[in-house]
Short mmCIF file of C-alpha atoms in Angstrom, two decimals:
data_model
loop_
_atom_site.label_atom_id
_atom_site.label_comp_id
_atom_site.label_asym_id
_atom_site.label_seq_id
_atom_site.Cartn_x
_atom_site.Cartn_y
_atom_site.Cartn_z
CA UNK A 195 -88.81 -4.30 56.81
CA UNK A 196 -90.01 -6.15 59.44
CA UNK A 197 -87.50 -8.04 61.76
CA UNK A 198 -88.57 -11.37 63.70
CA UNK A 199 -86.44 -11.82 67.43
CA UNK A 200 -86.81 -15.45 68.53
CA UNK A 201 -85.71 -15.59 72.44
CA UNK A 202 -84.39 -17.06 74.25
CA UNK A 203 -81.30 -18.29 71.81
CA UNK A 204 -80.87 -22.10 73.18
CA UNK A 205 -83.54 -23.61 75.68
CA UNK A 206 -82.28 -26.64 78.29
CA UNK A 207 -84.99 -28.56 79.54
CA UNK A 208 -85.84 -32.21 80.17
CA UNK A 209 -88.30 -34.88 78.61
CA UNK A 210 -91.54 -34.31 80.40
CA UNK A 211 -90.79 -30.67 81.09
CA UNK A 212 -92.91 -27.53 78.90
CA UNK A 213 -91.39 -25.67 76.89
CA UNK A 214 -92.28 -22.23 75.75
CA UNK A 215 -90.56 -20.19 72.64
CA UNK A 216 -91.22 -16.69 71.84
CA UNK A 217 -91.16 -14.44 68.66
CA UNK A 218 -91.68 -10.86 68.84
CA UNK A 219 -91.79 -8.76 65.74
CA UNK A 220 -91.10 -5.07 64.96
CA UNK A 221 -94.30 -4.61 64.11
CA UNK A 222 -97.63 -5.86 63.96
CA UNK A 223 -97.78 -8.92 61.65
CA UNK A 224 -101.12 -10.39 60.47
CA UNK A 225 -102.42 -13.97 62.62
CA UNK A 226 -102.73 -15.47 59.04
CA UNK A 227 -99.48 -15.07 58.08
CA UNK A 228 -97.06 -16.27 61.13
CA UNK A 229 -95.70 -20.02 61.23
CA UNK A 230 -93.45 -22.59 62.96
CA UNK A 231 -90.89 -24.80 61.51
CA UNK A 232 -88.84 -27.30 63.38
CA UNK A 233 -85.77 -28.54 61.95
CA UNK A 234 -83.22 -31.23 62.86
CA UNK A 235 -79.34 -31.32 62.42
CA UNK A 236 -79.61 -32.56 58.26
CA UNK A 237 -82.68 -32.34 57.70
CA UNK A 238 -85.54 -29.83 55.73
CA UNK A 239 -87.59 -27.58 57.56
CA UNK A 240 -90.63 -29.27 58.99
CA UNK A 241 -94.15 -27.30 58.88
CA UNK A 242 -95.41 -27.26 62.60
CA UNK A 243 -97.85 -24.45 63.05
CA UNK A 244 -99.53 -21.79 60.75
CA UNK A 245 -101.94 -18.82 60.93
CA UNK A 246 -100.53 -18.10 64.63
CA UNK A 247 -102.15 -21.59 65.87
CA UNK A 248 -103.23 -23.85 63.45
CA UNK A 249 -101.53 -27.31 63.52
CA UNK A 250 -100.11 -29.01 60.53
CA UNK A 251 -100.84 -32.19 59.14
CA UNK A 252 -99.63 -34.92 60.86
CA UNK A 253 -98.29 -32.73 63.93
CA UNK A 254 -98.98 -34.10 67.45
CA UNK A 255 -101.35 -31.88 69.75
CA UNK A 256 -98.39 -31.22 72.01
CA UNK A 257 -97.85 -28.49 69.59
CA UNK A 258 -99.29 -24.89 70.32
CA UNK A 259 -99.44 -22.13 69.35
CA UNK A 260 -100.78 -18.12 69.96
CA UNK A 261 -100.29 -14.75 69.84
CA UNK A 262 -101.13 -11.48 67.76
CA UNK A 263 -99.80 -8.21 66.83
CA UNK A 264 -96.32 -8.67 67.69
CA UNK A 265 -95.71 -10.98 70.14
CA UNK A 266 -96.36 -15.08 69.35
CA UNK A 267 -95.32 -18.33 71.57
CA UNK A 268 -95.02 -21.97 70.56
CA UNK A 269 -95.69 -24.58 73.55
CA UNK A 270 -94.42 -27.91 73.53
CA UNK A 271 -96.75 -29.22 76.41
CA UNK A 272 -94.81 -31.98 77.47
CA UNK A 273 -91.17 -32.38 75.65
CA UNK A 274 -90.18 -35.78 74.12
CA UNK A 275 -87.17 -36.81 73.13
CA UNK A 276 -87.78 -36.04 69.37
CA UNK A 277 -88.89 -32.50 70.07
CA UNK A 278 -84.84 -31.42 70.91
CA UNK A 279 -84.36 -29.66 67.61
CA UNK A 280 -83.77 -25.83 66.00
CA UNK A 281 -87.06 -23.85 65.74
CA UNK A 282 -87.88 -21.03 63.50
CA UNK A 283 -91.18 -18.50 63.18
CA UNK A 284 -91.28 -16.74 60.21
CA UNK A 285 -93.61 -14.12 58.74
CA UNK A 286 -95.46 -13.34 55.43
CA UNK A 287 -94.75 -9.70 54.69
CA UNK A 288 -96.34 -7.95 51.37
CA UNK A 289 -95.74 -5.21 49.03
CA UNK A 290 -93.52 -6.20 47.84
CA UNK A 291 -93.82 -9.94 48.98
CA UNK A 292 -91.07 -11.54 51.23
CA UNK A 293 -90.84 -14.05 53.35
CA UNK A 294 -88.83 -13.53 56.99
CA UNK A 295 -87.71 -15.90 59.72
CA UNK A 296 -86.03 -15.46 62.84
CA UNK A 297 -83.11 -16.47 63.80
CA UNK A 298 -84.55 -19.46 65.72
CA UNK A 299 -84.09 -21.05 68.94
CA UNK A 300 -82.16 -24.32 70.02
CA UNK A 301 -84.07 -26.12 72.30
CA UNK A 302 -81.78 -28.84 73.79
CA UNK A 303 -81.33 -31.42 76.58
CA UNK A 304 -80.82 -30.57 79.67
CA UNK B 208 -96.60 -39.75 46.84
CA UNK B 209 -96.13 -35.72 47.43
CA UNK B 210 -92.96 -34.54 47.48
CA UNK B 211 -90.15 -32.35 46.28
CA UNK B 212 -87.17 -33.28 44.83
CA UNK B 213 -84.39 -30.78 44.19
CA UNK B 214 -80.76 -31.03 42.28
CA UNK B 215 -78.30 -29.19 40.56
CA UNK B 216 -75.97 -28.30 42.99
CA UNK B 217 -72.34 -28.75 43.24
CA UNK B 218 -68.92 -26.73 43.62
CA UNK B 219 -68.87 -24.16 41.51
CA UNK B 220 -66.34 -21.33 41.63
CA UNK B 221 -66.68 -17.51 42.66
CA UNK B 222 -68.21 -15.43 39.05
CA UNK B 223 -70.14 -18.91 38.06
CA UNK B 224 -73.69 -20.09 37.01
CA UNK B 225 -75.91 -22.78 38.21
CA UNK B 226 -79.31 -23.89 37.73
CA UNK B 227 -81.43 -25.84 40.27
CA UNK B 228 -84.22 -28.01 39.40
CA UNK B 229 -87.05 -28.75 42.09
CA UNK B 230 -89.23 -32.03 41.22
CA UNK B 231 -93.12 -31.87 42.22
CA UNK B 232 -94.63 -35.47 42.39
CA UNK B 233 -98.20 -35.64 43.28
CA UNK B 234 -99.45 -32.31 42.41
CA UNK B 235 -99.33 -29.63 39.63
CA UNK B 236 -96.91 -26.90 40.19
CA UNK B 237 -99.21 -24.12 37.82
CA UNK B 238 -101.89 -24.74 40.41
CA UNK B 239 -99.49 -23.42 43.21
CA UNK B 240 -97.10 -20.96 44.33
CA UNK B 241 -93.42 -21.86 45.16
CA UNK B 242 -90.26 -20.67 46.60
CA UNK B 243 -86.67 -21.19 47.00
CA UNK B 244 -85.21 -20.99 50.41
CA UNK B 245 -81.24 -21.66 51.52
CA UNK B 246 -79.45 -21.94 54.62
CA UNK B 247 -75.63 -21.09 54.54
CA UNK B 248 -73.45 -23.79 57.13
CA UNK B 249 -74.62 -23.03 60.60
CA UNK B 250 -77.01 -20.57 59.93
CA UNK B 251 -80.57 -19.86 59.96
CA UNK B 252 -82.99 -19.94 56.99
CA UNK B 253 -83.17 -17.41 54.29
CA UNK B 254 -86.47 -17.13 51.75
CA UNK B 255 -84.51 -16.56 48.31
CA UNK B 256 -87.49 -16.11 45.93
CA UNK B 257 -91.06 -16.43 45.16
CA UNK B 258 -92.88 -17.63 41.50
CA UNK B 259 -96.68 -16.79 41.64
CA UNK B 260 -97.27 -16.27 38.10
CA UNK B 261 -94.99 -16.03 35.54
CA UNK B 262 -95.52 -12.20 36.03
CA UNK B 263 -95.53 -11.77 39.45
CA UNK B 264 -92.18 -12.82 40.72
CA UNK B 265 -90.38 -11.74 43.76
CA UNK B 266 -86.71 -11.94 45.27
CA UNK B 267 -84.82 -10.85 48.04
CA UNK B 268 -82.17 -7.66 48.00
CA UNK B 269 -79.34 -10.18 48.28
CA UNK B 270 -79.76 -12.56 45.45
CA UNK B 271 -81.13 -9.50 42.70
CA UNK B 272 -80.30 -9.37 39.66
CA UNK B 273 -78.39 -12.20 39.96
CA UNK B 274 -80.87 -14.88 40.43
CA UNK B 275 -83.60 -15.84 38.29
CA UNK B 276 -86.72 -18.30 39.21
CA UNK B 277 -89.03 -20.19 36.49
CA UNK B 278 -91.18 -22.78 36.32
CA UNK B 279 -91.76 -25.40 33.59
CA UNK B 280 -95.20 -26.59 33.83
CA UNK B 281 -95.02 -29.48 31.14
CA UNK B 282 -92.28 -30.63 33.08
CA UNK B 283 -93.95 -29.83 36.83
CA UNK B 284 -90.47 -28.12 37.64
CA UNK B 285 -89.55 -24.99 39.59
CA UNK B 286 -85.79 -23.80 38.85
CA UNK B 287 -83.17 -21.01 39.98
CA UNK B 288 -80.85 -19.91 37.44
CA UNK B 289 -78.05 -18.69 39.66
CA UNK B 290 -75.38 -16.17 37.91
CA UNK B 291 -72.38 -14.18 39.33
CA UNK B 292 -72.25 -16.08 42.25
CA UNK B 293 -70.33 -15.67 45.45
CA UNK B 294 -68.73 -17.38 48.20
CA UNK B 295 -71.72 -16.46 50.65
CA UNK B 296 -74.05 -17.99 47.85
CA UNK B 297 -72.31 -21.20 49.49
CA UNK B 298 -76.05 -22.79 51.27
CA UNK B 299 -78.80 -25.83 50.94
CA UNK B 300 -81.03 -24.58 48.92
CA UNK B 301 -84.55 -25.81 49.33
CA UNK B 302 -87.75 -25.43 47.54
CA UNK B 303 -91.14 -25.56 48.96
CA UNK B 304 -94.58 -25.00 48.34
CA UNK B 305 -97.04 -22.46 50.02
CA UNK B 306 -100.62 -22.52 51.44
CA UNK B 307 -103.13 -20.17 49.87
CA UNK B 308 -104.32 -17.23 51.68
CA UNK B 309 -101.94 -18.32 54.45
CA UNK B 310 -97.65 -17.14 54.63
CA UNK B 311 -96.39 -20.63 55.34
CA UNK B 312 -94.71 -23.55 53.24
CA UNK B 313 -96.23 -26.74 54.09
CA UNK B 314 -94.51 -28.74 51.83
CA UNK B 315 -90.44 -29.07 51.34
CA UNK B 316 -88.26 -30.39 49.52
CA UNK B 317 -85.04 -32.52 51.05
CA UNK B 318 -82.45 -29.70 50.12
CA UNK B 319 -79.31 -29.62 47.53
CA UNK B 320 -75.79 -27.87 48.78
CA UNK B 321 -74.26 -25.37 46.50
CA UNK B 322 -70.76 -24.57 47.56
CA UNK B 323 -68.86 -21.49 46.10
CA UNK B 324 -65.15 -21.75 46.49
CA UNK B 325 -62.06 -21.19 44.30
#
């Protein structure tokens, strides 16, 4: 089964600054089938990028993404104050289907 | 307006059932694929199942043979039938809806908390 490792753990940056998240697989996952979520403390997971890089309705272009095989990034190009929250990847895996996150990464205020 | 709506849960103790109910407004469930998903207290998120068809059905290790999804198209409702359950059953559970050809859920309901304790 694959396994999704979201580093690093917690991210402290400012407003303004760029932030970068990683998630590396244990093996190769498909571009199709790799997404972001962003969540807040209460709140449902919030669709921000799928098929490696493809924005979401309604998400601001300060949201990236990229990758293949087994190593993918989200950018936040410049960090507002909104954009402090948990983020997850997770994967599509078939045969039989499942669905895996990681263990996601805090991004908070430094 | 598009959106999810979950209920059902509640306290319920360890060796009980519950049954969820997830909502659609604003499009047809039978024309989609849905899943549960639940997050214990201060953890991350965990997919629980999958309904495709009503023969093509999928869950994970932990919830086996204990849980069972369905879907009631006249209604436009998704629901998990949870049996036998346990204290780290204790979560929000969440549905959400999928994108075809693609692994994500672009579409999410607000979440209900099932808690598990004598």
């Amino acid at each position: 089964e694959i396994v999704l490792t979201q580093s690093p753990g917690t991210l402290s940056l400012s407003p303004g600054e760029r932030a970068t998240l990683s998630c590396r697989a244990s093996q190769s996952v498909s571009s199709n089938d790799l997404a972001w979520y962003q969540q807040k403390r209460g709140q449902a997971p919030r669709l921000l990028i799928y098929g490696t890089s493809n924005r979401a309705t309604g998400i601001p272009d300060r949201f990236g993404g990229s990758g293949s095989g087994t190593d993918f990034t989200l950018t936040i190009s410049r960090l507002e104050p909104e954009d402090f929250a948990v983020y997850y990847c997770q994967q599509y895996s078939g045969s039989p289907s499942r669905y895996i996150f990681g263990q996601g990464t805090k991004l908070e205020i430094k | 307006e598009v959106q999810l709506v979950e209920s059902g849960g509640g306290l319920i103790q360890p060796g009980g059932s519950l049954r969820l109910s997830c909502v659609a407004s604003g499009f047809t469930v039978s024309n989609t694929y849905m899943s549960w998903f639940r997050q214990a207290p201060g953890k991350g998120l965990e997919w629980v199942s999958v309904f495709y068809t009503a023969t093509t059905i999928y869950y994970a290790d932990s919830v086996k043979g204990r849980f069972t999804i369905s879907r009631d198209d006249s209604k436009n409702t998704l629901y998990l039938q949870m049996n036998s359950l346990r204290a780290e059953d204790t979560a929000v559970y969440y549905c959400a809806r999928g994108r075809p050809n693609y692994g994500d859920y672009f579409l999410w309901g607000q979440g209900t908390l099932v808690t598990v304790s004598s």
